[in-house]
Each structure stands twice: as structure tokens, then as C-alpha cells.
CSV table of C-alpha atoms in Angstrom, one decimal:
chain,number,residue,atom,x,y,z
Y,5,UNK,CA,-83.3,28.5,25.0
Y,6,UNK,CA,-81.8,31.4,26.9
Y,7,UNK,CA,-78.3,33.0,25.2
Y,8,UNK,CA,-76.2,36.2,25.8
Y,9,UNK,CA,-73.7,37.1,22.9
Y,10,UNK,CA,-71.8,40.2,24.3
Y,11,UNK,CA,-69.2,42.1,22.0
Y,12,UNK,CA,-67.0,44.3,23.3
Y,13,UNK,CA,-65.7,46.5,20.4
Y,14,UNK,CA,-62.7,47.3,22.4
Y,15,UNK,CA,-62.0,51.2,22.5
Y,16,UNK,CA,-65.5,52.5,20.7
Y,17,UNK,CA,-66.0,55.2,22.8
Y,18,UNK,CA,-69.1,57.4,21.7
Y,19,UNK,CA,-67.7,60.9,23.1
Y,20,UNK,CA,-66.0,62.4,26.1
Y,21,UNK,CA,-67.5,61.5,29.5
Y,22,UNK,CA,-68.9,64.5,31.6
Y,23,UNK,CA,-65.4,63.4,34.0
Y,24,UNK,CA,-63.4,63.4,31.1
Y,25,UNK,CA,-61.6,66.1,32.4
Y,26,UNK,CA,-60.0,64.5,35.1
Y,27,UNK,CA,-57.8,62.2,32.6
Y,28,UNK,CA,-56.9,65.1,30.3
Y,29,UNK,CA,-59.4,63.6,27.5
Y,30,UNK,CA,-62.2,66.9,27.3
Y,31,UNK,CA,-62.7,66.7,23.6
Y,32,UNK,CA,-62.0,63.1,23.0
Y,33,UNK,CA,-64.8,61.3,20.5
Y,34,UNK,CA,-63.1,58.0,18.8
Y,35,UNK,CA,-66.2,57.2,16.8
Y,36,UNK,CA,-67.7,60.8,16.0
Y,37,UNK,CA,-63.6,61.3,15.4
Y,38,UNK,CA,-63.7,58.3,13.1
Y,39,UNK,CA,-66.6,59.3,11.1
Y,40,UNK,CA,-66.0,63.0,10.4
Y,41,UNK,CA,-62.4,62.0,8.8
Y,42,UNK,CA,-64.6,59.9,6.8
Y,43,UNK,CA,-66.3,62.0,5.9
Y,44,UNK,CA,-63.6,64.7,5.0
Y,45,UNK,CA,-61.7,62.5,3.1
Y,46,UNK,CA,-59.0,62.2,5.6
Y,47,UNK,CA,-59.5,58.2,6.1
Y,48,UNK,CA,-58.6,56.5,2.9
Y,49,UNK,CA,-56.0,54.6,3.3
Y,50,UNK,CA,-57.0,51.1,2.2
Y,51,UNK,CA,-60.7,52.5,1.8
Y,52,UNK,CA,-62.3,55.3,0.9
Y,53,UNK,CA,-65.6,58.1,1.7
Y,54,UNK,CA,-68.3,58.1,3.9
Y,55,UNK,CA,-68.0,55.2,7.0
Y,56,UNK,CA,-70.2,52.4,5.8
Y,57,UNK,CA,-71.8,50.8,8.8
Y,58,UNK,CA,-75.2,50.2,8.0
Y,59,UNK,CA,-75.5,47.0,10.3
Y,60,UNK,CA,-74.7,49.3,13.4
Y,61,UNK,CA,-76.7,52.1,12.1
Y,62,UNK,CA,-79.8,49.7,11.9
Y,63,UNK,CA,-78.7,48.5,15.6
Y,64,UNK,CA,-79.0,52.6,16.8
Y,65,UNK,CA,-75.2,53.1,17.2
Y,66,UNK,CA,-75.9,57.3,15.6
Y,67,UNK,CA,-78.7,57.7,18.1
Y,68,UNK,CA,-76.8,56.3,20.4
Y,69,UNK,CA,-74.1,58.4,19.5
Y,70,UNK,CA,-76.8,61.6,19.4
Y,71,UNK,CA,-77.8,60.9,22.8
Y,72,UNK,CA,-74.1,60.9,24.2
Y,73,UNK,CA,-73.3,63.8,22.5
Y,74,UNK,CA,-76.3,66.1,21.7
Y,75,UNK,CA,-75.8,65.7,18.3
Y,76,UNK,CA,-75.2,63.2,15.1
Y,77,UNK,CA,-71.6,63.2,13.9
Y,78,UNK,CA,-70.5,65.5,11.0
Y,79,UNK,CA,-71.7,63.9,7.5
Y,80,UNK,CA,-74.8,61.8,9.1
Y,81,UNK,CA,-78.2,62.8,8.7
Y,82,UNK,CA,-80.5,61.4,11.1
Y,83,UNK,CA,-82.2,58.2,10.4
Y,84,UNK,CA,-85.7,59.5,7.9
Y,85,UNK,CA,-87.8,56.2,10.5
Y,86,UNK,CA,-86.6,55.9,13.9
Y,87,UNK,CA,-88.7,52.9,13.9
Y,88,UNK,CA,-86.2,50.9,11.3
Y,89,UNK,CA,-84.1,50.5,14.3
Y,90,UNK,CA,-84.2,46.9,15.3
Y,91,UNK,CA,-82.3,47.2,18.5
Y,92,UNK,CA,-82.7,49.0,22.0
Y,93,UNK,CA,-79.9,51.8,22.4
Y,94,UNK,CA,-78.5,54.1,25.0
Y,95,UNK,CA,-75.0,54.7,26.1
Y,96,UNK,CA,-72.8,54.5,29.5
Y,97,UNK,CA,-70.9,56.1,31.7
Y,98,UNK,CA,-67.9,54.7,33.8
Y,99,UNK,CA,-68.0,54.9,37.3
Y,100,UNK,CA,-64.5,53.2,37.7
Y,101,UNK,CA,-61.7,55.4,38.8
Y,102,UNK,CA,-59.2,53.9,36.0
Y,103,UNK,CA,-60.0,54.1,32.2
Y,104,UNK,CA,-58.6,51.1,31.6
Y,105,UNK,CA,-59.4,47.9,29.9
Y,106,UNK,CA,-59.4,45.7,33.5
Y,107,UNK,CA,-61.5,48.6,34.9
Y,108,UNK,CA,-64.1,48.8,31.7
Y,109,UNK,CA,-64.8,44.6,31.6
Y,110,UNK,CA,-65.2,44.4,35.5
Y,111,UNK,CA,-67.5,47.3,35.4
Y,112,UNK,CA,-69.4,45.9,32.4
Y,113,UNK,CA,-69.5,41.7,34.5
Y,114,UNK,CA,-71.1,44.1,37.9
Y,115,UNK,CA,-67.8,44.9,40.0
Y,116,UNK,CA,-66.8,48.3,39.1
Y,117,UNK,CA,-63.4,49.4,40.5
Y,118,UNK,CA,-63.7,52.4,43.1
Y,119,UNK,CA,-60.3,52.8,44.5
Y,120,UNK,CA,-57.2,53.5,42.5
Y,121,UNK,CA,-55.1,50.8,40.6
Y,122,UNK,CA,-51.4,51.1,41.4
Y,123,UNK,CA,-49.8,53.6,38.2
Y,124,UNK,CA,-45.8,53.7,37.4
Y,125,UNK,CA,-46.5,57.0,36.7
Y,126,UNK,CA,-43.0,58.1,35.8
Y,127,UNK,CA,-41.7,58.2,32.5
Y,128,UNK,CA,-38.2,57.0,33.1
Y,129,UNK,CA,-37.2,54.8,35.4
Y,130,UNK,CA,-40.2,54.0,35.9
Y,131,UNK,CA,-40.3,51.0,37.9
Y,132,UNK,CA,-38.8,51.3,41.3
Y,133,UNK,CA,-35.6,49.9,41.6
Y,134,UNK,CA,-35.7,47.3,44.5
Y,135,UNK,CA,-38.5,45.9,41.9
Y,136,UNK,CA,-36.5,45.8,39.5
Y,137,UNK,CA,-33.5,44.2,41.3
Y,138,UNK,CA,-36.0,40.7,43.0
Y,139,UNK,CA,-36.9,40.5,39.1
Y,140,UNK,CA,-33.5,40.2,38.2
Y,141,UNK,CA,-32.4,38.3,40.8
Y,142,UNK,CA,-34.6,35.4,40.8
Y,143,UNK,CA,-35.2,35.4,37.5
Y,144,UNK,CA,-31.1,35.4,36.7
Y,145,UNK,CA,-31.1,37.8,33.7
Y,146,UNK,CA,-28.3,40.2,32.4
Y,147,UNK,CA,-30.4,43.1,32.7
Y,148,UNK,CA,-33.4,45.0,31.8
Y,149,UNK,CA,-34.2,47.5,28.8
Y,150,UNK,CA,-36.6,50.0,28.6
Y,151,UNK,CA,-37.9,51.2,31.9
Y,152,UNK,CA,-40.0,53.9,30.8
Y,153,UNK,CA,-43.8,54.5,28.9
Y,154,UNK,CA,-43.8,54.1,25.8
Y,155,UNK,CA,-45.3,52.7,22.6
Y,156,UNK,CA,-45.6,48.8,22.3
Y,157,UNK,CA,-44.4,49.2,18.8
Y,158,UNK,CA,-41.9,52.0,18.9
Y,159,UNK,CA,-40.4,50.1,22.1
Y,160,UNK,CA,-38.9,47.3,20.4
Y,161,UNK,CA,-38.1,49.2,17.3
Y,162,UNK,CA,-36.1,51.6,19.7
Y,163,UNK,CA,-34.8,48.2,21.8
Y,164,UNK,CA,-35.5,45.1,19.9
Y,165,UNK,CA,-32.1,44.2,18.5
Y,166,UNK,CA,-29.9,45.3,21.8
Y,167,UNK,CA,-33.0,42.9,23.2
Y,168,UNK,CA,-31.7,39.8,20.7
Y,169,UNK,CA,-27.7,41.0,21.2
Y,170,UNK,CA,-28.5,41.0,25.1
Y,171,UNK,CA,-31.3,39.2,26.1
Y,172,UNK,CA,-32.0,41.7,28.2
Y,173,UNK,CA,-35.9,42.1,28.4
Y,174,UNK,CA,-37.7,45.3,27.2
Y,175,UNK,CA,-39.8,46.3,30.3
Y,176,UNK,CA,-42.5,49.3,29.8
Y,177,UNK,CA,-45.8,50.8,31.0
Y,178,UNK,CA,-48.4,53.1,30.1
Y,179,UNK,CA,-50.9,55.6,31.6
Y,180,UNK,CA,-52.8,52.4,32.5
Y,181,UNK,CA,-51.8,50.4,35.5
Y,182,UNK,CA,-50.1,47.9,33.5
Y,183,UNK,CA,-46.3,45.9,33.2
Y,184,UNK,CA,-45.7,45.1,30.0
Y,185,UNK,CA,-43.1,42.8,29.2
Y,186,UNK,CA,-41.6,42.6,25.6
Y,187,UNK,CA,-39.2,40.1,24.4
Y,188,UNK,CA,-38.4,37.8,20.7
Y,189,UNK,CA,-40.5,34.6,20.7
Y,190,UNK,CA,-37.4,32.8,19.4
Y,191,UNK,CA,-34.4,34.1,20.8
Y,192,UNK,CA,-35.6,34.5,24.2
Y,193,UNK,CA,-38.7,32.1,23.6
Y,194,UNK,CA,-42.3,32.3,24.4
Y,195,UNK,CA,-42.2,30.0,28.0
Y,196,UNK,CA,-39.0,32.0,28.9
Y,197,UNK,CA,-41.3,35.0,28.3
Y,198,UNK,CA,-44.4,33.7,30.4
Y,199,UNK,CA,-42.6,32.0,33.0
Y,200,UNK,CA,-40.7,36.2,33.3
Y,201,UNK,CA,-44.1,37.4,33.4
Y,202,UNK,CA,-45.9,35.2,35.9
Y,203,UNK,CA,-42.7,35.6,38.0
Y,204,UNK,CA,-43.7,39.4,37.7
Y,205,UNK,CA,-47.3,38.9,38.7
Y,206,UNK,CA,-46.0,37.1,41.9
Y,207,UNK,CA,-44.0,39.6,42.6
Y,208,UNK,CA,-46.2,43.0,42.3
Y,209,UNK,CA,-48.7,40.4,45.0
Y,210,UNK,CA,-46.3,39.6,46.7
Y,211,UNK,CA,-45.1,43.7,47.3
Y,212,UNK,CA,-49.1,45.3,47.3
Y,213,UNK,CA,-48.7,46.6,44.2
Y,214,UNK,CA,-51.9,46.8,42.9
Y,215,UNK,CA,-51.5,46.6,39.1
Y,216,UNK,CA,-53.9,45.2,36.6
Y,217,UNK,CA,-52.2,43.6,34.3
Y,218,UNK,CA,-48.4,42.0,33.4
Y,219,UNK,CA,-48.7,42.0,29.9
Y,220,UNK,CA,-46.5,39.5,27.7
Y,221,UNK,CA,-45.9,41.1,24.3
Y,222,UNK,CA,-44.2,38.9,22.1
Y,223,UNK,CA,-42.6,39.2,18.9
Y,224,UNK,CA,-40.5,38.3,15.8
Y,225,UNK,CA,-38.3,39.8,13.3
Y,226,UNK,CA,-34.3,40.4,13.0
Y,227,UNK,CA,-34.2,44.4,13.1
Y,228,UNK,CA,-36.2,47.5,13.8
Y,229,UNK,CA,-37.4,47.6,10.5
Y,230,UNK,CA,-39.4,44.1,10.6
Y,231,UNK,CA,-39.9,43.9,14.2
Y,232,UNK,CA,-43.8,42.9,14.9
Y,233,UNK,CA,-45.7,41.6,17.7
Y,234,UNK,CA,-47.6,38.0,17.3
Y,235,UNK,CA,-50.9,36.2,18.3
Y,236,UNK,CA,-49.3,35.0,21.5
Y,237,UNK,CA,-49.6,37.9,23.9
Y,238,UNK,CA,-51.0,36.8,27.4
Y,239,UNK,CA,-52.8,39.1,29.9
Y,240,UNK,CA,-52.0,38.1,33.8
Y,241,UNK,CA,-54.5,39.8,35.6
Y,242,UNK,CA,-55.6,40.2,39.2
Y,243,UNK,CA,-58.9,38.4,40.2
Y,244,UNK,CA,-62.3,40.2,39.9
Y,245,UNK,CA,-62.4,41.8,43.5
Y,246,UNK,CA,-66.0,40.3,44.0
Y,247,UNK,CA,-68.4,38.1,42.3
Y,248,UNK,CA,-69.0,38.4,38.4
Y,249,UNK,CA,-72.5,38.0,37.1
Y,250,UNK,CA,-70.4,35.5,34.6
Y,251,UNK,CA,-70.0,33.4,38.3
Y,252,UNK,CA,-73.5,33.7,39.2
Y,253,UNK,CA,-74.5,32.1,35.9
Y,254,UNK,CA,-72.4,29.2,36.4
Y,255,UNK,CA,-72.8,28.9,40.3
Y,256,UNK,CA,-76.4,29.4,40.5
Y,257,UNK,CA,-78.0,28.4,36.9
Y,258,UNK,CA,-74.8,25.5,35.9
Y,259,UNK,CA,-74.5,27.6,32.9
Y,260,UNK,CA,-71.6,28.1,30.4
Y,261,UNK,CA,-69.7,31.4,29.7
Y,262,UNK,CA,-67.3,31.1,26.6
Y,263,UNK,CA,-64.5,33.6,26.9
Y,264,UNK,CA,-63.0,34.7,23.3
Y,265,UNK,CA,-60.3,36.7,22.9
Y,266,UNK,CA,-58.5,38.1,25.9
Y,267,UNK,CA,-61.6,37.9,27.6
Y,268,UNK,CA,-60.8,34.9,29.5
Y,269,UNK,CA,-57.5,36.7,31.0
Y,270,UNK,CA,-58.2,39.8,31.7
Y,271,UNK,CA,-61.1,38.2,34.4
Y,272,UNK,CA,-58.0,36.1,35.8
Y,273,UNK,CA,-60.1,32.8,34.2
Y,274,UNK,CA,-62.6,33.5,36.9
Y,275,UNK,CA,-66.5,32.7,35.4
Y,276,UNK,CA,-64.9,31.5,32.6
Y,277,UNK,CA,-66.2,27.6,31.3
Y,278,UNK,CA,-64.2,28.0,28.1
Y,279,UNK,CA,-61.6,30.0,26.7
Y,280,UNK,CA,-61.0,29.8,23.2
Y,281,UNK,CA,-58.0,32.2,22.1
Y,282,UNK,CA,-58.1,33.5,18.4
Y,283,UNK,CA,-55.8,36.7,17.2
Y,284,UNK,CA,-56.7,39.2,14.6
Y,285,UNK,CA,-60.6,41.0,13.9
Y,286,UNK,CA,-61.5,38.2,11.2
Y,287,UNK,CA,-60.6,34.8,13.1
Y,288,UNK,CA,-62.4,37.0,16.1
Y,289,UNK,CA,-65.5,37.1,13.6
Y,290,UNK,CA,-65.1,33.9,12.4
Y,291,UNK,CA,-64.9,32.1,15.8
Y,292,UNK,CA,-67.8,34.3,17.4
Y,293,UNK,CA,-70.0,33.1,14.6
Y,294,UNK,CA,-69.3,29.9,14.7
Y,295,UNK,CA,-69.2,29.6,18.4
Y,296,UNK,CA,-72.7,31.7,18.1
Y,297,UNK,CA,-74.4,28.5,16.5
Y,298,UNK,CA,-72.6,26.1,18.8
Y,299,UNK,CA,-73.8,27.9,22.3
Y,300,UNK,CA,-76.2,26.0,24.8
Y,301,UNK,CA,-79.2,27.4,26.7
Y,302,UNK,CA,-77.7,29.6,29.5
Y,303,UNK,CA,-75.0,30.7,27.8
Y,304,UNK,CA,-72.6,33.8,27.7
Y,305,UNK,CA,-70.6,34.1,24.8
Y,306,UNK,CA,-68.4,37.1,25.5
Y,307,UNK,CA,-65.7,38.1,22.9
Y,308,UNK,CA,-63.3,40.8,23.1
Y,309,UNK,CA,-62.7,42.7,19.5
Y,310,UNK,CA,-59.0,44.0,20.7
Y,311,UNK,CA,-57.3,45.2,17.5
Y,312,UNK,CA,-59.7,48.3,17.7
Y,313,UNK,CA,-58.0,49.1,20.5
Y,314,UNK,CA,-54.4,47.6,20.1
Y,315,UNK,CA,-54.1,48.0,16.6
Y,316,UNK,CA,-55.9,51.3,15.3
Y,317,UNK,CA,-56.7,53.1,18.3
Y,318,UNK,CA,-53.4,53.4,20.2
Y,319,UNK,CA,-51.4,53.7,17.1
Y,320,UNK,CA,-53.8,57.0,15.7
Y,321,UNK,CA,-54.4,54.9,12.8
Y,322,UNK,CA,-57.8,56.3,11.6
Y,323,UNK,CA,-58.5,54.9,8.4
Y,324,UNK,CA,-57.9,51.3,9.6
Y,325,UNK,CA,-60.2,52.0,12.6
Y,326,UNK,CA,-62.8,52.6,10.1
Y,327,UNK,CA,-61.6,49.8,8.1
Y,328,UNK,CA,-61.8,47.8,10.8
Y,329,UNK,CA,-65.4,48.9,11.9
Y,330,UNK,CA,-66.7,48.5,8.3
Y,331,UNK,CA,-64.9,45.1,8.3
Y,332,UNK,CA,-67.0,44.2,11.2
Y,333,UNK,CA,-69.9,45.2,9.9
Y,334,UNK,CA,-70.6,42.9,7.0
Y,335,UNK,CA,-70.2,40.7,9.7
Y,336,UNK,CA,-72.6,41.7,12.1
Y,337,UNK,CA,-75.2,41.0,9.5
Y,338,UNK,CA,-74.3,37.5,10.1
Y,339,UNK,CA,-74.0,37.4,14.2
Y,340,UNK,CA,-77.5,39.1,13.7
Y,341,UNK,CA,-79.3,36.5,11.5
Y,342,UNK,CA,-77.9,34.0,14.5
Y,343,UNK,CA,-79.8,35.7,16.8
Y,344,UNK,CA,-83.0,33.4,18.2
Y,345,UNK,CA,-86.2,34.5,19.7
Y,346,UNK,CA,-84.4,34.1,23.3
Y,347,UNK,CA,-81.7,35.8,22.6
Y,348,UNK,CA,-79.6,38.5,23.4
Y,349,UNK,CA,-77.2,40.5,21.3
Y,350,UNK,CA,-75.3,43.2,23.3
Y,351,UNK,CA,-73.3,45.3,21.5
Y,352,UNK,CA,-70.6,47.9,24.3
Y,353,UNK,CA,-67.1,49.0,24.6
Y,354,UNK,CA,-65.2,49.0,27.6
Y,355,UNK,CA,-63.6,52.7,27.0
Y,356,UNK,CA,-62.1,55.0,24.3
Y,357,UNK,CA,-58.9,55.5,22.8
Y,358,UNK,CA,-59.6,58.3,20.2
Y,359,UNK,CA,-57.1,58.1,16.9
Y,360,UNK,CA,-57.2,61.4,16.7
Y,361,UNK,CA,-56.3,62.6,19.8
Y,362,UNK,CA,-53.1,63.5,21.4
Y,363,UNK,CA,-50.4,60.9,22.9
Y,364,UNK,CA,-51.3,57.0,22.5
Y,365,UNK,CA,-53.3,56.5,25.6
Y,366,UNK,CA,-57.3,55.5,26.3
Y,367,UNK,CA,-59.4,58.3,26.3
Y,368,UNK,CA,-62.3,58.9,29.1
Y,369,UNK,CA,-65.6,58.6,27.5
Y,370,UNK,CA,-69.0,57.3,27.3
Y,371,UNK,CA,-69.9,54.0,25.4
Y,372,UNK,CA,-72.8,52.2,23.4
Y,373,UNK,CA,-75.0,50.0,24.5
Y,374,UNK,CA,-77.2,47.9,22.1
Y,375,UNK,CA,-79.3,45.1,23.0
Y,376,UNK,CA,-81.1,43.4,19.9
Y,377,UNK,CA,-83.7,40.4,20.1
Y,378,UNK,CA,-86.1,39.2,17.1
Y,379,UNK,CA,-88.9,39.5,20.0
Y,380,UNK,CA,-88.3,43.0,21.6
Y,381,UNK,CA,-89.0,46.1,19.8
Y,382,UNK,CA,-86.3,48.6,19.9
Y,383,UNK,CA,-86.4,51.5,22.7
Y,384,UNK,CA,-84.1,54.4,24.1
Y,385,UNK,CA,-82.1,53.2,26.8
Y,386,UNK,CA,-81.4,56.6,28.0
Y,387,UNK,CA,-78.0,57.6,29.6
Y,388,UNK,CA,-76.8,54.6,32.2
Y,389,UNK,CA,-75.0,56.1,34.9
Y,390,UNK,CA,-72.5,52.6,34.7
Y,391,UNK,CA,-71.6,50.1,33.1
Y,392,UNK,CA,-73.0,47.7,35.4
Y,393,UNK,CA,-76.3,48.1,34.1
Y,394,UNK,CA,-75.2,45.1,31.2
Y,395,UNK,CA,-74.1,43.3,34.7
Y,396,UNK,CA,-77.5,43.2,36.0
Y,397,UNK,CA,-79.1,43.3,32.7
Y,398,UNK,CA,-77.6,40.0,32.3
Y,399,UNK,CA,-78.7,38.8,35.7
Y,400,UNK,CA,-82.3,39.9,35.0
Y,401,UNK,CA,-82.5,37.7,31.8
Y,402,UNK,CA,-81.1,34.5,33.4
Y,403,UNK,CA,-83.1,35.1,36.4
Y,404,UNK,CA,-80.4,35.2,38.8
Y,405,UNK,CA,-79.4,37.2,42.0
Y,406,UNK,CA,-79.0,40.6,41.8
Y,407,UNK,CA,-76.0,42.0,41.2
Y,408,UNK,CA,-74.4,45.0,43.4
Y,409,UNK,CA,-74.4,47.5,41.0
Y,410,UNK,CA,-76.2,48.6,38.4
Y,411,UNK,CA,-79.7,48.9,37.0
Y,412,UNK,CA,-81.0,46.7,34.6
Y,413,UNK,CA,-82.7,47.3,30.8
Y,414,UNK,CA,-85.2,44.8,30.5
């Protein structure tokens, strides 16, 4: 029996990318970050000292680290037997223009994304206005609030209860090439919300605007002070521009990929058999594992760990990113144990998004990449020029066409 289980820990960048510069992020390191405010006592809030990983350590993620950055982050100490490392680790580098989360998964499925996505790039009025205007217009609402970049969680603080008074729909962006759509599950109600937001999608089609993602944020509360976002977020996301190696499994081998998470949207539902939606990093656990000892031969199981990204990393919140990697952890031990002679456990992110650094925005760096099976002694990966080489790694093991891109590990 032939299975992939691929976990994206969403954001776990491993230190600045040698094009880093280009995106302002020179410097940027979310998990040597992470691990030296451990270290310095400046990450104990709801935990405290040193970052306790020892799953991930065992799996290579500090030599990984070394090998991205030329050096172990502050408070480790190299492992004392290189050869109590049970996985195979290296790290990445993105060849995508975008740093983005669309960007980062294609790349990692074999279709990195070479020309530009379209950016609002303007921090008011962002969106243009004859945009603006069709959305209002067919959709028949009183207006819009927001139009800017901003904070998903400082935006309907700022605009949440003119938003209920109203019904007026919070509209924002990022720096990633993104429409996010904010608005109360009950007052404005979730289909009212999805029905804006694939309106939206037609829309940016419709006009050649080449944007990733319409984003629908949902969430509850009756003021700024107890505002929060829900589960029920959806991702409405332009198709993979060319075959996925998640496609090639199920086109040429009949197999099954099981999407958990956000996975599932953010490749459009293309090479997905089954998507199974769970919210929060311990139902995301809990499902993988389970869905781990459900899987078939010729499986992908591909979930999505998002609250790294959405939770800790673009709120700067570093002591709940390392709660939330130590969290995950004591899990791994489990997803490990599940791990047959066939198998393949491959452990990436998809970018950064540093808690330390400045603004709330990805950050442009390299990633890990560790493949663990009970049959394969662990080796140094080296420094993959893309992230394509999981792609056609993947392709390799289930003996299918080669992808486009990318080099495989095997």
C-alpha cells in the first residue's frame, strides 16, 4: 500500500530567501524568530522556556533550519547523533513571483506561478471604483465599508457595528492578491455572504483581474469588543493554471486525494476526491489522524495547518506560534506511529509570515522539507531550488508522469 500524508504547517518559514529582498522581508526568520524568543523568555504567554519540539527535532527540522541559514537558532545545540534523525531533510526555495498562500500550494502540487497575480496595491480606496459600482449594483447593497488593507481582525473592530447598523459589507485586501469580504454570519447571514463573494469571483473573471483569492470572513459578536471570526470562512480561488500532480494521481493511477482544511479551496476543488472541512489546529490534528488510519493505497492526504498562519503569524502573536508548534508536536508523535512501510510523511510550508517582523504580511523565505518512512534511512536533501520538487517527488513515488517542474528526492 502506497500513501502520501502531506502537512503544510502554513507560514513555517525557516529563514529569509536569498530574493527576499525584493518583498522587503531581508531579515525575516519565523521559526529561528520563534525559537530565540523562546529562548529569551520573551514567549510565555500561556507557556513558558525553551521551544519544546522534540518530534520535529527527531524529523531534522534544526538541520534543516542550519542548512537554510548557516547556522542553528539561538539556544539550540546541535543534535550530539546526526544519525537519530529518522527523516530525510532539506529546505526550499520559491520560485513563484507571489509569496502567497495560492502561489506556495501550487508551487508545492508542480505548477509554480511565473507571472504576476493582480495586487490592489493601494491602501485606500483600494479597489477601483467601476469595481466597486457592478458589485453594488447587481448585488443591490447600500454600500461598501472598508476599501483599504488592513488587518482581518482590526477591520471589523474598526467597522463591524456600522457593518450590523448598515449592512454595508466590510471589503479589504492585503499585500497578497486577495478580496476579502467581511460580514456578521447573522445579521447579514452566511449564504448572503457566499452568494456576495462568488458574485465577486465572477466578477474579477469576468474584468481580467487576475486575483487569487475572494476570501469570505465571517463573524459574530454585537460590538468591537467581542467581534470574532468563525469556522466558516471560504476560499474562492482561481483554477490551478495547469495540471496538479494531485490530478495525475487520480487521472492516471484512479487514486484518492483527501483535501483537509482549506486545502480543497484554495486548488479551486481541482484533484480533490474529498474535502473534509475542520476549523482550529486540534480538530485539524484530530481529523488528519483519523483520516491517516482511514486512507487507501494511492492516497494523498493533504491537510492545511492554517491558524499558524491566520492566527499567530499575521497577528505577531509569538508565544501562541510556539504554543501552537508545541501543540502540534505531541501530535506528530501520533501521525508518525501511523506511518506504514510504504508510506510517506512530508512535512513543508507554503511561505513565512514572521511574528516578529514588521507590518502583518507573509514574509519571503525558505521552507522545510521532511520526508519520513519506517523503510528509508534519513539523508540531507540539500537546498531545492522549488517547491516543485514535493510535486515530482510525489509523482516519483506513485509512478506517474513527470511533472513540469521540479526535481524529485527519492
Amino acid at each position: 500500500m502506497k500513501r502520501i500524508f502531506l502537512m503544510v504547517l502554513d507560514s513555517l518559514g525557516i529563514g529569509s530567501s536569498i530574493d527576499s529582498y525584493k518583498f522587503n522581508d531581508l531579515g525575516s526568520d519565523t521559526f529561528g524568530h520563534i525559537v530565540e524568543n523562546c529562548f529569551l523568555g520573551k514567549a510565555n504567554k500561556g507557556r513558558k522556556g525553551v521551544l519544546n519540539i522534540p518530534n520535529l527535532i527527531k524529523l531534522g527540522i534544526m538541520e534543516s533550519y542550519k542548512a537554510s541559514t548557516g547556522k542553528y537558532p539561538l539556544g539550540f545545540h546541535q543534535v550530539k547523533n546526526l544519525s537519530n534523525i529518522i527523516a530525510s531533510y532539506g529546505f526550499a526555495s520559491e520560485i513563484s513571483s507571489g509569496k502567497d498562500t495560492t502561489s506556495g500550494h501550487w508551487e508545492i502540487a508542480g505548477v509554480p506561478i511565473l507571472d504576476d497575480w493582480y495586487y490592489f496595491k493601494k491602501s485606500n480606496n483600494t479597489f477601483p471604483n467601476i469595481l466597486i459600482n457592478e458589485i453594488i449594483k447587481i448585488c443591490k447593497l447600500p454600500g461598501i465599508l472598508g476599501n483599504c488593507h488592513a488587518s482581518g481582525t482590526e477591520i471589523i473592530s474598526i467597522f463591524g457595528e456600522d457593518h450590523i447598523k448598515t449592512g454595508k459589507p466590510i471589503l479589504y485586501t492585503s499585500s497578497d492578491s486577495v478580496f476579502q469580504v467581511a460580514c456578521h454570519e447573522l445579521t447579514f447571514g452566511l449564504s448572503n455572504l457566499y452568494q456576495l463573494c462568488n458574485t465577486i469571483r465572477y466578477l474579477l473573471d469576468k474584468n481580467k483581474y487576475k486575483v487569487a483569492r475572494v476570501i469570505a470572513r465571517p463573524f459574530i459578536g454585537d460590538n468591537k469588543f467581542n467581534f470574532q471570526r468563525t469556522g466558516n470562512r471560504i476560499d474562492l480561488s482561481i483554477k490551478p493554471s495547469s495540471i496538479t500532480v494531485m490530478e495525475k494521481l487520480i487521472h492516471e493511477k484512479k487514486g484518492k486525494v483527501i483535501a483537509i482544511g482549506k486545502v480543497s479551496d484554495i486548488y479551486a476543488g481541482v484533484g480533490i476526491s474529498k474535502s473534509i472541512k475542520s476549523y482550529g489546529l486540534k480538530e485539524l490534528c484530530k481529523t488528519t489522524i483519523n483520516q491517516m488510519k482511514l486512507a487507501d493505497n494511492n492516497t494523498i492526504l493533504f491537510t492545511n495547518f492554517v491558524d499558524f498562519d491566520s492566527i499567530w503569524g499575521h497577528r505577531r502573536d509569538v508565544s501562541g506560534y510556539a504554543c501552537g508548534l508545541e501543540f502540534f508536536d505531541t501530535q506528530l508523535f501520533n501521525m508518525i506511529n501511523l506511518v506504514k512501510e510504504r508510506d510517506l510523511l512530508i512535512i513543508t510550508a507554503d511561505h513565512g509570515c514572521d511574528p516578529t517582523w514588521s507590518g502583518t504580511d507573509h514574509t519571503r523565505e525558505n521552507v522545510p522539507i521532511l520526508i519520513y518512512s519506517p523503510l528509508k534511512k534519513g539523508n540531507f536533501l540539500g537546498h531545492r531550488q522549488t517547491f516543485s520538487d514535493i510535486g515530482q517527488t510525489i509523482a516519483k513515488y506513485f509512478s506517474l508522469s513527470k511533472m513540469k517542474y521540479g526535481r524529485h528526492m527519492l
